[in-house]
Coordinates of C-alpha atoms and ligand atoms in Angstrom, one line a residue:
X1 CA -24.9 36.7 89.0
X2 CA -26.3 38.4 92.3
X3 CA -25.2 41.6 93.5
X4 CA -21.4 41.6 94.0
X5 CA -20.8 39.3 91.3
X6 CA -21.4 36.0 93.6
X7 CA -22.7 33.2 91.3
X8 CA -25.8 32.0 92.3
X9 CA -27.2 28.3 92.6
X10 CA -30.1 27.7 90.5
X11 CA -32.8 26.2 93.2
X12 CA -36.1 24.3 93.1
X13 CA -38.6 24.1 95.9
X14 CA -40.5 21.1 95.7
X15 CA -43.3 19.2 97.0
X16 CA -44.5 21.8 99.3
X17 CA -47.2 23.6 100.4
X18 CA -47.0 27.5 98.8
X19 CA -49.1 29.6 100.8
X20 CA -49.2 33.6 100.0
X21 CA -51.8 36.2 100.8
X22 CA -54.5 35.2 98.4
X23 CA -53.9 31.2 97.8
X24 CA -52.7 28.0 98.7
X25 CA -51.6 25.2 96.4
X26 CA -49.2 22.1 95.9
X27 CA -46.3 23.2 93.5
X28 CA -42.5 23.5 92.6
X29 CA -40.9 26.8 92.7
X30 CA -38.0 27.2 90.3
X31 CA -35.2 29.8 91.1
X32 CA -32.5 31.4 89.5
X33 CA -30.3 34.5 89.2
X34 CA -31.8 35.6 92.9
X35 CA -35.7 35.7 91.5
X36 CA -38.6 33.2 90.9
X37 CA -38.0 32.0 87.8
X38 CA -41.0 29.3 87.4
X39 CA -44.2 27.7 89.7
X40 CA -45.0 24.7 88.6
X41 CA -46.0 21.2 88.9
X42 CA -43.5 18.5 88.7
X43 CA -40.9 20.9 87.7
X44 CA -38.5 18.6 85.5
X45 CA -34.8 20.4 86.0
X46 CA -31.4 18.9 84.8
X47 CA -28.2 18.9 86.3
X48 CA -26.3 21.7 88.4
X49 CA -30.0 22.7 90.3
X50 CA -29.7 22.3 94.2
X51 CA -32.9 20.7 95.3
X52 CA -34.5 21.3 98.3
X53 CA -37.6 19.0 99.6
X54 CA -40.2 20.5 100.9
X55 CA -42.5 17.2 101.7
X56 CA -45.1 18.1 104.3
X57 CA -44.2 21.9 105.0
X58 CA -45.6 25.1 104.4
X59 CA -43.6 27.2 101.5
X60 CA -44.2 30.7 102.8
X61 CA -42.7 34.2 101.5
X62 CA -39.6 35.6 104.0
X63 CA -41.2 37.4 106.5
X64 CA -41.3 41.5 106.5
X65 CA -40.4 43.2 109.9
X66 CA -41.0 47.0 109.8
X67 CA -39.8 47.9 113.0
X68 CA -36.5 47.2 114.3
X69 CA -33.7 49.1 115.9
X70 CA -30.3 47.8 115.6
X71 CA -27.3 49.0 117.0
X72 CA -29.0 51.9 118.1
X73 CA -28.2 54.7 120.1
X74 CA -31.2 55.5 122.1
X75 CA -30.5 58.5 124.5
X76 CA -27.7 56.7 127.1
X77 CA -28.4 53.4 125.6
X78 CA -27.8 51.5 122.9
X79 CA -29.3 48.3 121.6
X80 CA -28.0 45.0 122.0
X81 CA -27.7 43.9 118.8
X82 CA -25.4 44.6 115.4
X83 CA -26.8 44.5 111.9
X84 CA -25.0 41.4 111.9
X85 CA -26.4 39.5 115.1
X86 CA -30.0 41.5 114.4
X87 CA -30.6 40.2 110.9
X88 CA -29.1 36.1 111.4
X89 CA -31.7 36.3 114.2
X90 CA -34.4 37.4 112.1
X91 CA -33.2 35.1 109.3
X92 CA -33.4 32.0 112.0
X93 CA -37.2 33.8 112.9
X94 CA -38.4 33.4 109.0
X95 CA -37.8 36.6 108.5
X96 CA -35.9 38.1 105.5
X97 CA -36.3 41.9 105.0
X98 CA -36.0 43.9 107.7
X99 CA -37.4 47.6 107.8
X100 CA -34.8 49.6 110.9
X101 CA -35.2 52.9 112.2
X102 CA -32.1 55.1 111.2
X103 CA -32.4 59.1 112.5
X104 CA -31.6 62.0 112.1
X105 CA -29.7 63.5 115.2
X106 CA -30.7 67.2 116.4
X107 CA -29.0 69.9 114.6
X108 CA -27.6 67.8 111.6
X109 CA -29.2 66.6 108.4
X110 CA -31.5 63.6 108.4
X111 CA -29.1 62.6 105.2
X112 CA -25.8 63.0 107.9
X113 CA -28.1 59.8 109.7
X114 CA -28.8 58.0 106.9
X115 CA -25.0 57.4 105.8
X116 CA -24.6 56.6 109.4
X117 CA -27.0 54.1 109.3
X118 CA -25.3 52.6 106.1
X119 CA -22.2 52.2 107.6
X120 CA -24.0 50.4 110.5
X121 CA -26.4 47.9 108.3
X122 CA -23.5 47.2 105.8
X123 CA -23.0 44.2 108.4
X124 CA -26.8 43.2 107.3
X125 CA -27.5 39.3 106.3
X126 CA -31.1 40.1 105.2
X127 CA -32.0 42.8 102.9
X128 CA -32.7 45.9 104.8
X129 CA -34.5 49.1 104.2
X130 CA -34.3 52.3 106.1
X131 CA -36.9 54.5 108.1
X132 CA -36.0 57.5 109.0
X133 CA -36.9 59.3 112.5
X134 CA -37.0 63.2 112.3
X135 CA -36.1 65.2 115.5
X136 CA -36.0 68.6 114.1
X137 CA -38.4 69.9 111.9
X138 CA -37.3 72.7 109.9
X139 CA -37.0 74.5 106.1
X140 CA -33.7 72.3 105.4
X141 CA -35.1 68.8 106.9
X142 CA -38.1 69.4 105.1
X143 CA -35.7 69.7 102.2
X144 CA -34.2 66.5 102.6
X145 CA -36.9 64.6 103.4
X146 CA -37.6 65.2 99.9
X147 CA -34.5 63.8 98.8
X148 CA -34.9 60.6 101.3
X149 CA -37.6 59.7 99.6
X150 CA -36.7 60.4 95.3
X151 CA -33.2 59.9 95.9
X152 CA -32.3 57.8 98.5
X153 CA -35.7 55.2 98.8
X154 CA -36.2 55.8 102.4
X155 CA -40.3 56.8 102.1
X156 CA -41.6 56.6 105.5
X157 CA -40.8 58.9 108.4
X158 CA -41.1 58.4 112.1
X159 CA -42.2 61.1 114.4
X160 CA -42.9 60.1 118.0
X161 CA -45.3 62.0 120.2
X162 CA -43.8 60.9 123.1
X163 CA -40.2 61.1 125.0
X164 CA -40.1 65.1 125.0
X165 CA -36.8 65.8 124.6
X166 CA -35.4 63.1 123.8
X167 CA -37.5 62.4 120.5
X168 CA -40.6 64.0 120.6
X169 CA -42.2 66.4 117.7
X170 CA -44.6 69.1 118.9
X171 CA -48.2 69.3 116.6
X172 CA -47.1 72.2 114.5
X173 CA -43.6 70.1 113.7
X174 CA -45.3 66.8 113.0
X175 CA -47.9 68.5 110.5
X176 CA -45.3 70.1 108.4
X177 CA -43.5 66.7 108.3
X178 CA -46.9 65.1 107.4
X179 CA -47.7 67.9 104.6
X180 CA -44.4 67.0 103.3
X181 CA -45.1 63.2 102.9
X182 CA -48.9 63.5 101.6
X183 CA -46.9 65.0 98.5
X184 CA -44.5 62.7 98.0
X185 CA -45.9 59.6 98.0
X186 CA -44.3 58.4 101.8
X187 CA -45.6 57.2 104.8
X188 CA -46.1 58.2 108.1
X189 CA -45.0 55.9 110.9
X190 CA -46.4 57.6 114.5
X191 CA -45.2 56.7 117.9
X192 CA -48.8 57.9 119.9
X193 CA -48.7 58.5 123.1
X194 CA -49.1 62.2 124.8
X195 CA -45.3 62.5 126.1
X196 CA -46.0 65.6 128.1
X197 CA -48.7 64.2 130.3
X198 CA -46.3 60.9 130.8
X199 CA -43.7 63.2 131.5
X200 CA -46.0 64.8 134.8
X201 CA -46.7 61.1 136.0
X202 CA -43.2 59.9 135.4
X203 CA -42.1 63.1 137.6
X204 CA -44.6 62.4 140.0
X205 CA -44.1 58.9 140.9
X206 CA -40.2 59.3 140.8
X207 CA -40.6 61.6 143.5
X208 CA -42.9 59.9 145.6
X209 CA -40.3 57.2 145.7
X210 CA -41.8 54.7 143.3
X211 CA -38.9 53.1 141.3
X212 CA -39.8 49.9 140.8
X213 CA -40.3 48.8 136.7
X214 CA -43.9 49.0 137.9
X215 CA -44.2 52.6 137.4
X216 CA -43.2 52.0 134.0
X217 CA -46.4 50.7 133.3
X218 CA -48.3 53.0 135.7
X219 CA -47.2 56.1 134.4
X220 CA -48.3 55.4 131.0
X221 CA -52.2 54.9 130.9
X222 CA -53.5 53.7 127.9
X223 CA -56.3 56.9 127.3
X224 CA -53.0 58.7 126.6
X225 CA -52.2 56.2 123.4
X226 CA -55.9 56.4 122.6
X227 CA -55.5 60.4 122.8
X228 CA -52.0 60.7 120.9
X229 CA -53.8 58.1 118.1
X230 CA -56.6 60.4 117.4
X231 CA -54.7 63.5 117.5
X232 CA -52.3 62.4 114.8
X233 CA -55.3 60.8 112.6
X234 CA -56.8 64.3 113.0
X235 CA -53.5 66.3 112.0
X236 CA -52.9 63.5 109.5
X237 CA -56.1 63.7 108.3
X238 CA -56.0 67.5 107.9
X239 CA -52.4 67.1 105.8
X240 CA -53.8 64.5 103.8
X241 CA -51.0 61.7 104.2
X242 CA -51.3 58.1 104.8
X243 CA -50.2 57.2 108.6
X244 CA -49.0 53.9 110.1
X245 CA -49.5 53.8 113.6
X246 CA -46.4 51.8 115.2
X247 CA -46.8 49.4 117.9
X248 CA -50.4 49.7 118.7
X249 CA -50.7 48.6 122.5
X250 CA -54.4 50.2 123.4
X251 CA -58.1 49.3 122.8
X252 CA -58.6 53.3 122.9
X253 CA -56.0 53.6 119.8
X254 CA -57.3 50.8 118.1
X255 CA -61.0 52.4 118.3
X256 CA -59.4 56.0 117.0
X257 CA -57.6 53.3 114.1
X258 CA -60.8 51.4 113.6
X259 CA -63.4 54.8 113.0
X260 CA -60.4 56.3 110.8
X261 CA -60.7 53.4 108.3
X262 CA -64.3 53.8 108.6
X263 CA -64.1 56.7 107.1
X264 CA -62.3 55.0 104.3
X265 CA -59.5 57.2 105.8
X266 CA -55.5 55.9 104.7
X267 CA -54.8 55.0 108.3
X268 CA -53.0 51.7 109.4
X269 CA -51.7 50.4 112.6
X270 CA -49.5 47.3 113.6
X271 CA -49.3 45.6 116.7
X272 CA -46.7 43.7 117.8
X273 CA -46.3 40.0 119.3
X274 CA -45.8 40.7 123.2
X275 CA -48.9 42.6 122.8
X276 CA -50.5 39.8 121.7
X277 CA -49.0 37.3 124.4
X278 CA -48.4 39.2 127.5
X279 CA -50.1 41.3 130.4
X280 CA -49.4 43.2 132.5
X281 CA -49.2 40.7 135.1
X282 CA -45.2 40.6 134.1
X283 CA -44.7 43.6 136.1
X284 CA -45.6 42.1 138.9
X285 CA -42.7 39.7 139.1
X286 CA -40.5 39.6 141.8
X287 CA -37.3 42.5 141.7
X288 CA -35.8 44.1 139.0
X289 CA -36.9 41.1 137.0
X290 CA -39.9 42.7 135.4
X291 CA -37.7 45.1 133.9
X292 CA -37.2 42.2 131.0
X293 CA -40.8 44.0 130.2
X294 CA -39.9 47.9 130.4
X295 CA -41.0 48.8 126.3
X296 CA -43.1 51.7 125.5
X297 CA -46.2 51.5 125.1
X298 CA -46.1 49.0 128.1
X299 CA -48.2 45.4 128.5
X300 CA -52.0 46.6 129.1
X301 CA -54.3 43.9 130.8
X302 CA -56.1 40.8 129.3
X303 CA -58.9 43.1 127.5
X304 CA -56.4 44.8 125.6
X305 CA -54.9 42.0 124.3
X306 CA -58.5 40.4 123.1
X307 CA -59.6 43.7 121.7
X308 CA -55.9 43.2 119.5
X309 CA -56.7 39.6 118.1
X310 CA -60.3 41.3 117.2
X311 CA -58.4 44.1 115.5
X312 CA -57.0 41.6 113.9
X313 CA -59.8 40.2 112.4
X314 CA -61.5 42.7 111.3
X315 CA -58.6 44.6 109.7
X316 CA -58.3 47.6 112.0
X317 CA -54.6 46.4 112.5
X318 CA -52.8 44.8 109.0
X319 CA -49.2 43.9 110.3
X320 CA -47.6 42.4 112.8
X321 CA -44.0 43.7 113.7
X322 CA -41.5 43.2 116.5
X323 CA -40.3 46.5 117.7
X324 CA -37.1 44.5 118.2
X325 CA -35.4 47.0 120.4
X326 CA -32.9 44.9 122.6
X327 CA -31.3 45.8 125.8
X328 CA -29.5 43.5 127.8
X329 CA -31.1 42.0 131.2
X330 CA -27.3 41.9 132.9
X331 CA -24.3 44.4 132.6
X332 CA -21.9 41.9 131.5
X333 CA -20.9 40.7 128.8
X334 CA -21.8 43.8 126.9
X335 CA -21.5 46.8 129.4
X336 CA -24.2 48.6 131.5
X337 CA -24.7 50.9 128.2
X338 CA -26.7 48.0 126.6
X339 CA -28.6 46.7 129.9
X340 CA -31.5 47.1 131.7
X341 CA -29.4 47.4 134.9
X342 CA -29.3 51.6 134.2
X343 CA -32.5 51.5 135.6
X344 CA -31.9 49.4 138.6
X345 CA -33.3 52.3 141.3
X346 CA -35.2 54.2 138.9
X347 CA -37.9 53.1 136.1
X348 CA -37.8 56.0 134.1
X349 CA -33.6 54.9 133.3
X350 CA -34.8 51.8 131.8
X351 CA -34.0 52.0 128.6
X352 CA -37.1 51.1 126.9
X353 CA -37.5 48.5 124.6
X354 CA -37.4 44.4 124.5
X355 CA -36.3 41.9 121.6
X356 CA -38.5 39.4 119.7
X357 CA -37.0 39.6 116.3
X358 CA -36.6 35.7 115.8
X359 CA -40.3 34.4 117.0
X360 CA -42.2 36.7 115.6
X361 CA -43.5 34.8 112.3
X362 CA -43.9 31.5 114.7
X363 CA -45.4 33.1 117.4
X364 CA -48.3 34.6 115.1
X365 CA -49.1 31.0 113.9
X366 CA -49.4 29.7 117.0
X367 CA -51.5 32.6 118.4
X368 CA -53.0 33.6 114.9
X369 CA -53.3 30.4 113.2
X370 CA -53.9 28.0 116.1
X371 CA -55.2 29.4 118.4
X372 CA -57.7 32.0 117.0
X373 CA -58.6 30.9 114.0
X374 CA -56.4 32.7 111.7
X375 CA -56.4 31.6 107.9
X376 CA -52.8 30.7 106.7
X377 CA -53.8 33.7 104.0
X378 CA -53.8 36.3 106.7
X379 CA -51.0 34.9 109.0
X380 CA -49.0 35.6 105.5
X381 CA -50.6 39.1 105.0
X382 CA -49.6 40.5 108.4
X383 CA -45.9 39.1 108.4
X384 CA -45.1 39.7 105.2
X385 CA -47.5 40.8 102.1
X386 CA -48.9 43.9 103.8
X387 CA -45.6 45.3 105.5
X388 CA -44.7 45.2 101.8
X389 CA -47.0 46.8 100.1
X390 CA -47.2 49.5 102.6
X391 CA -44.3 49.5 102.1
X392 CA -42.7 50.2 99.2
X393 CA -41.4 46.4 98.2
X394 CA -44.3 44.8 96.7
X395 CA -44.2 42.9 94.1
X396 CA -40.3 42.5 94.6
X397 CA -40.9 41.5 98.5
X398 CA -43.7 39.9 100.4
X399 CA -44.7 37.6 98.0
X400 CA -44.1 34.3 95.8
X401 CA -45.3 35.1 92.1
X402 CA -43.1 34.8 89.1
X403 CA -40.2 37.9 89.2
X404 CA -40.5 38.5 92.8
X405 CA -37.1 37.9 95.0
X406 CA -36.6 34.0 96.2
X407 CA -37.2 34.9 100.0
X408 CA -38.9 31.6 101.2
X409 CA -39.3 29.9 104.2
X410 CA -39.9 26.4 104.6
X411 CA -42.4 26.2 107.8
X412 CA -42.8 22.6 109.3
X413 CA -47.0 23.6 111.3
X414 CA -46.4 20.3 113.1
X415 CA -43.0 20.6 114.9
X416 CA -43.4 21.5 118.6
X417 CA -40.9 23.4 120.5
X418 CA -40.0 25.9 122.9
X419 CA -38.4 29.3 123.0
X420 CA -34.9 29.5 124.7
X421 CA -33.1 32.5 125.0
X422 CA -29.8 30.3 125.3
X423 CA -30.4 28.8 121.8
X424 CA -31.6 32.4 120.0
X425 CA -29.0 33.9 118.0
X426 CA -29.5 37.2 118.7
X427 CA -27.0 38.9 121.5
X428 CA -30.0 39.7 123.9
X429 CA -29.2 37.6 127.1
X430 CA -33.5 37.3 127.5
X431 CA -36.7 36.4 125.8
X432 CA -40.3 37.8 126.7
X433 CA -41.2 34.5 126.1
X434 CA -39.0 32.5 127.7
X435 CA -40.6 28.7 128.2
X436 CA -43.5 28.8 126.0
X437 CA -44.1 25.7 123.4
X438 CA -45.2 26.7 120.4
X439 CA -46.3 24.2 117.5
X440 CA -44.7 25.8 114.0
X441 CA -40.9 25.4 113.0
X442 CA -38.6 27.2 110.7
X443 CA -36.7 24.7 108.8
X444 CA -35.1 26.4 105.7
X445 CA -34.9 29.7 104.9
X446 CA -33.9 31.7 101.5
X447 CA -32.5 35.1 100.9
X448 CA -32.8 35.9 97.0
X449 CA -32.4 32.0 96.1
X450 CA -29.3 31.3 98.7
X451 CA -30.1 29.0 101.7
X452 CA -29.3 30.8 104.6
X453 CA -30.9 28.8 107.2
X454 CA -31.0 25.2 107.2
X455 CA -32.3 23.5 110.2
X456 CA -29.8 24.5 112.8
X457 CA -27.5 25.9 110.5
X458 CA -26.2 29.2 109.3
X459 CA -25.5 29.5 106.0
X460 CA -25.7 32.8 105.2
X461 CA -23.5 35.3 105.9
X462 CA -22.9 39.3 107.2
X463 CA -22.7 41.3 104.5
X464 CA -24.7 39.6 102.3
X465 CA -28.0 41.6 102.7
X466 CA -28.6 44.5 100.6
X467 CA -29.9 48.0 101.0
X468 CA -33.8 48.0 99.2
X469 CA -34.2 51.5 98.1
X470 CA -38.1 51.5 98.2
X471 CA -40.8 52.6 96.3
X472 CA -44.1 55.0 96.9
X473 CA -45.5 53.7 99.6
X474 CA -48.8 52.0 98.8
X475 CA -52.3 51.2 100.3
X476 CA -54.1 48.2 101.2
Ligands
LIG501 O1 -39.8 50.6 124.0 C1 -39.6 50.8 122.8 N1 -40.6 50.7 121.9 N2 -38.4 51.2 122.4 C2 -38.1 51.5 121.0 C3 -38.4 52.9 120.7 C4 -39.8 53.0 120.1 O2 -40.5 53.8 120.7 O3 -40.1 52.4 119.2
LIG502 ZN1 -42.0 54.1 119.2
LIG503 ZN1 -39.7 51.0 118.1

């Protein structure tokens, strides 16, 4: 029986290719109850099992994305998509475990946030875990960050550096969070960039008349990433906690990232897809349209972007995530509350963020696998065994070994196509990459044994994703 008393088809996988973060190998994959039962060749089943045939395609573990907000309120804003259209998306993507950002909101208890974030994400069709982002910093939240993490398995904590006040911690306030979570076995997630400093440039240039989503850009130089990283490796350093350094954009942060772990120091970073595809050439398109591109940190040039894929390589980054952070392009159909159109006179009213939630695990083999010479072990580590274990959710998540959940996705690395915001299933009217052809399809994908996606289809359904409460998180 799964959760909620559902019975659950008993399912082999066979004839493919399994691929995790250590192997590769030709076998069946037996599951039942929600969890990998058997791996095996030739798997001899009787009656009652549902087969699926996985002839010629990759078997893969369901994707991990650690960095999501849905149906978030975000200053004036709020994000274009629901638990419900967020998760399908990512479901249609490869991905089946989603990490979101719920927060705390200034003056109340981070706990207050959490149950508000339940009551958002109980609309969730992939299992979902919860982040929590801090905003006051004080004797009681210190308190119950103690109880987010043995109570209610939310063990990692966001603190941003940057949008002062709005979200941003001073240094004092982010090292006693830090202290807290070098004791208790959580992780540090840092938004670095020095918000202050942004904030005299974003003055500056709205005053001088420049409101074009340029500006965005502008305004936000990547030494002030490169500063902000090495600042909270230092504090982090000094407090002795892990730190996971969200949406790396910046060769500077990535060399602050890069002498950290040579120091053997616990620090990670991830970077995220449009970093890896896209320059700052976007913001030069005609209009408002660039505003598609208005995320923080922003696009950097073309040597940013190869410095990433090195990162990649050599292990100074170990995940790939999607910040999916949606806002409408138009006002309508959703309202000028979940669109870029605020912002139509003045950059710093974009609300910042972009969506990618359903290409990310394609769009890193393409980029990873085919185009840099990627092995199918890493493409795995960085969407899904790493995330995982850093996580909190390994051996459970991120993986396909004997006990772990049936998350699998059947991957076709021959099928071309091309990204189309009119055939995504998320509620965002736009993609960042809108056009391209990638080679590298998602055909089927399983949540804890059910088939949710199948081809075209949706199977699954809201509601049926559950809340992980997750472990210490770990090290890689
Ligand atoms: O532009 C972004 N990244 N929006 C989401 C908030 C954040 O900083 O992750
Ligand atoms: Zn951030
Ligand atoms: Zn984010």
């Amino acid at each position: 029986m799964a959760e909620g008393g559902v019975q659950m088809a008993t399912v082999l996988i066979r004839h493919g290719r399994i691929v995790t973060a250590v192997d590769e190998y030709q076998a069946d994959i037996l599951i039942e109850d929600g969890h990998i039962r058997t791996i095996g060749k030739d798997l001899v089943v009787g009656d009652g099992v549902e087969v699926h045939d996985a002839s010629g395609l990759l078997v893969l573990p369901g994707g991990i994305d650690v960095h999501t907000h849905l149906d978030w309120e975000f200053g004036v804003a709020r994000t274009a998509d629901t638990f419900g259209t967020g998760t399908r998306a990512a479901a249609f993507g490869g991905t089946t475990t989603v990490i979101d950002f719920s927060n705390q909101t200034r003056g109340e208890s981070p706990l207050a946030g959490l149950e508000d974030w339940h009551r958002r994400a109980a609309s969730a069709c992939v299992d979902v875990g919860a982040h929590m982002i801090l905003l006051d910093v004080n004797q009681q939240s210190l308190a119950d960050m103690q109880t987010l993490i043995r109570r209610e398995g939310v063990t990692s904590f966001k603190l941003f550096m940057a949008y002062p006040g709005v979200l941003m911690l001073d240094d004092g306030s982010l090292f006693k969070a830090m202290r807290i979570a070098a004791g208790h076995g959580a992780m540090i997630c840092i938004h670095a960039e020095n918000g202050q400093v942004i904030q005299v440039l974003v003055e500056e240039a709205v005053a001088a008349g420049h409101g074009a989503p340029k500006y965005h850009s502008e305004t936000r130089p990547s030494l002030l990433e490169g500063e902000a990283t090495h600042r909270a490796i230092k504090l982090a350093e000094l407090a002795k906690t892990p730190l996971y350094v969200v949406h790396l954009s910046a060769r500077e942060a990535l060399a602050a990232v890069a002498e950290a772990r040579a120091h053997d120091l616990p620090v990670y970073a991830e970077t995220c897809p449009h970093y890896l595809f896209l320059t700052n050439a976007e913001y030069e398109r005609p209009g408002f349209e660039s505003a598609k591109y208005v995320m923080t940190p922003p696009l950097r040039d073309l040597s940013h972007q190869q410095a990433l894929w090195r990162g990649l390589r050599t292990n100074a980054l170990q995940v790939i995530s999607t910040d999916h952070c949606p806002f409408c392009f138009n006002e309508q159909p959703l309202g000028l509350k979940f669109s870029k159109q605020q912002g139509q006179s003045d950059f710093s009213k974009i609300p910042n963020g972009a969506p990618g939630i359903e290409t990310r695990v394609p769009l890193v083999y393409e980029g990873g696998v085919r185009r840099h010479g990627m092995s199918l072990q890493r493409f795995v580590a960085v969407t899904a065994t790493n995330p995982a274990k850093l996580f909190g959710l390994f051996p459970r998540k991120g993986t396909i070994a004997v006990g772990s959940d049936g998350d699998i996705v059947l991957f076709d690395p021959n099928e071309p196509w091309t990204i189309r915001a009119s055939e995504h299933h998320s509620r965002v009217d736009y993609s960042l990459f809108e056009g391209q052809t990638l080679t590298g399809r998602v055909k089927k994908v399983f949540l804890r044994g059910q088939c949710i996606v199948d081809g075209k289809d949706w199977r699954g359904r809201e509601g049926m994703g559950v809340f992980l409460k997750r472990g210490e998180c770990g090290t890689l």
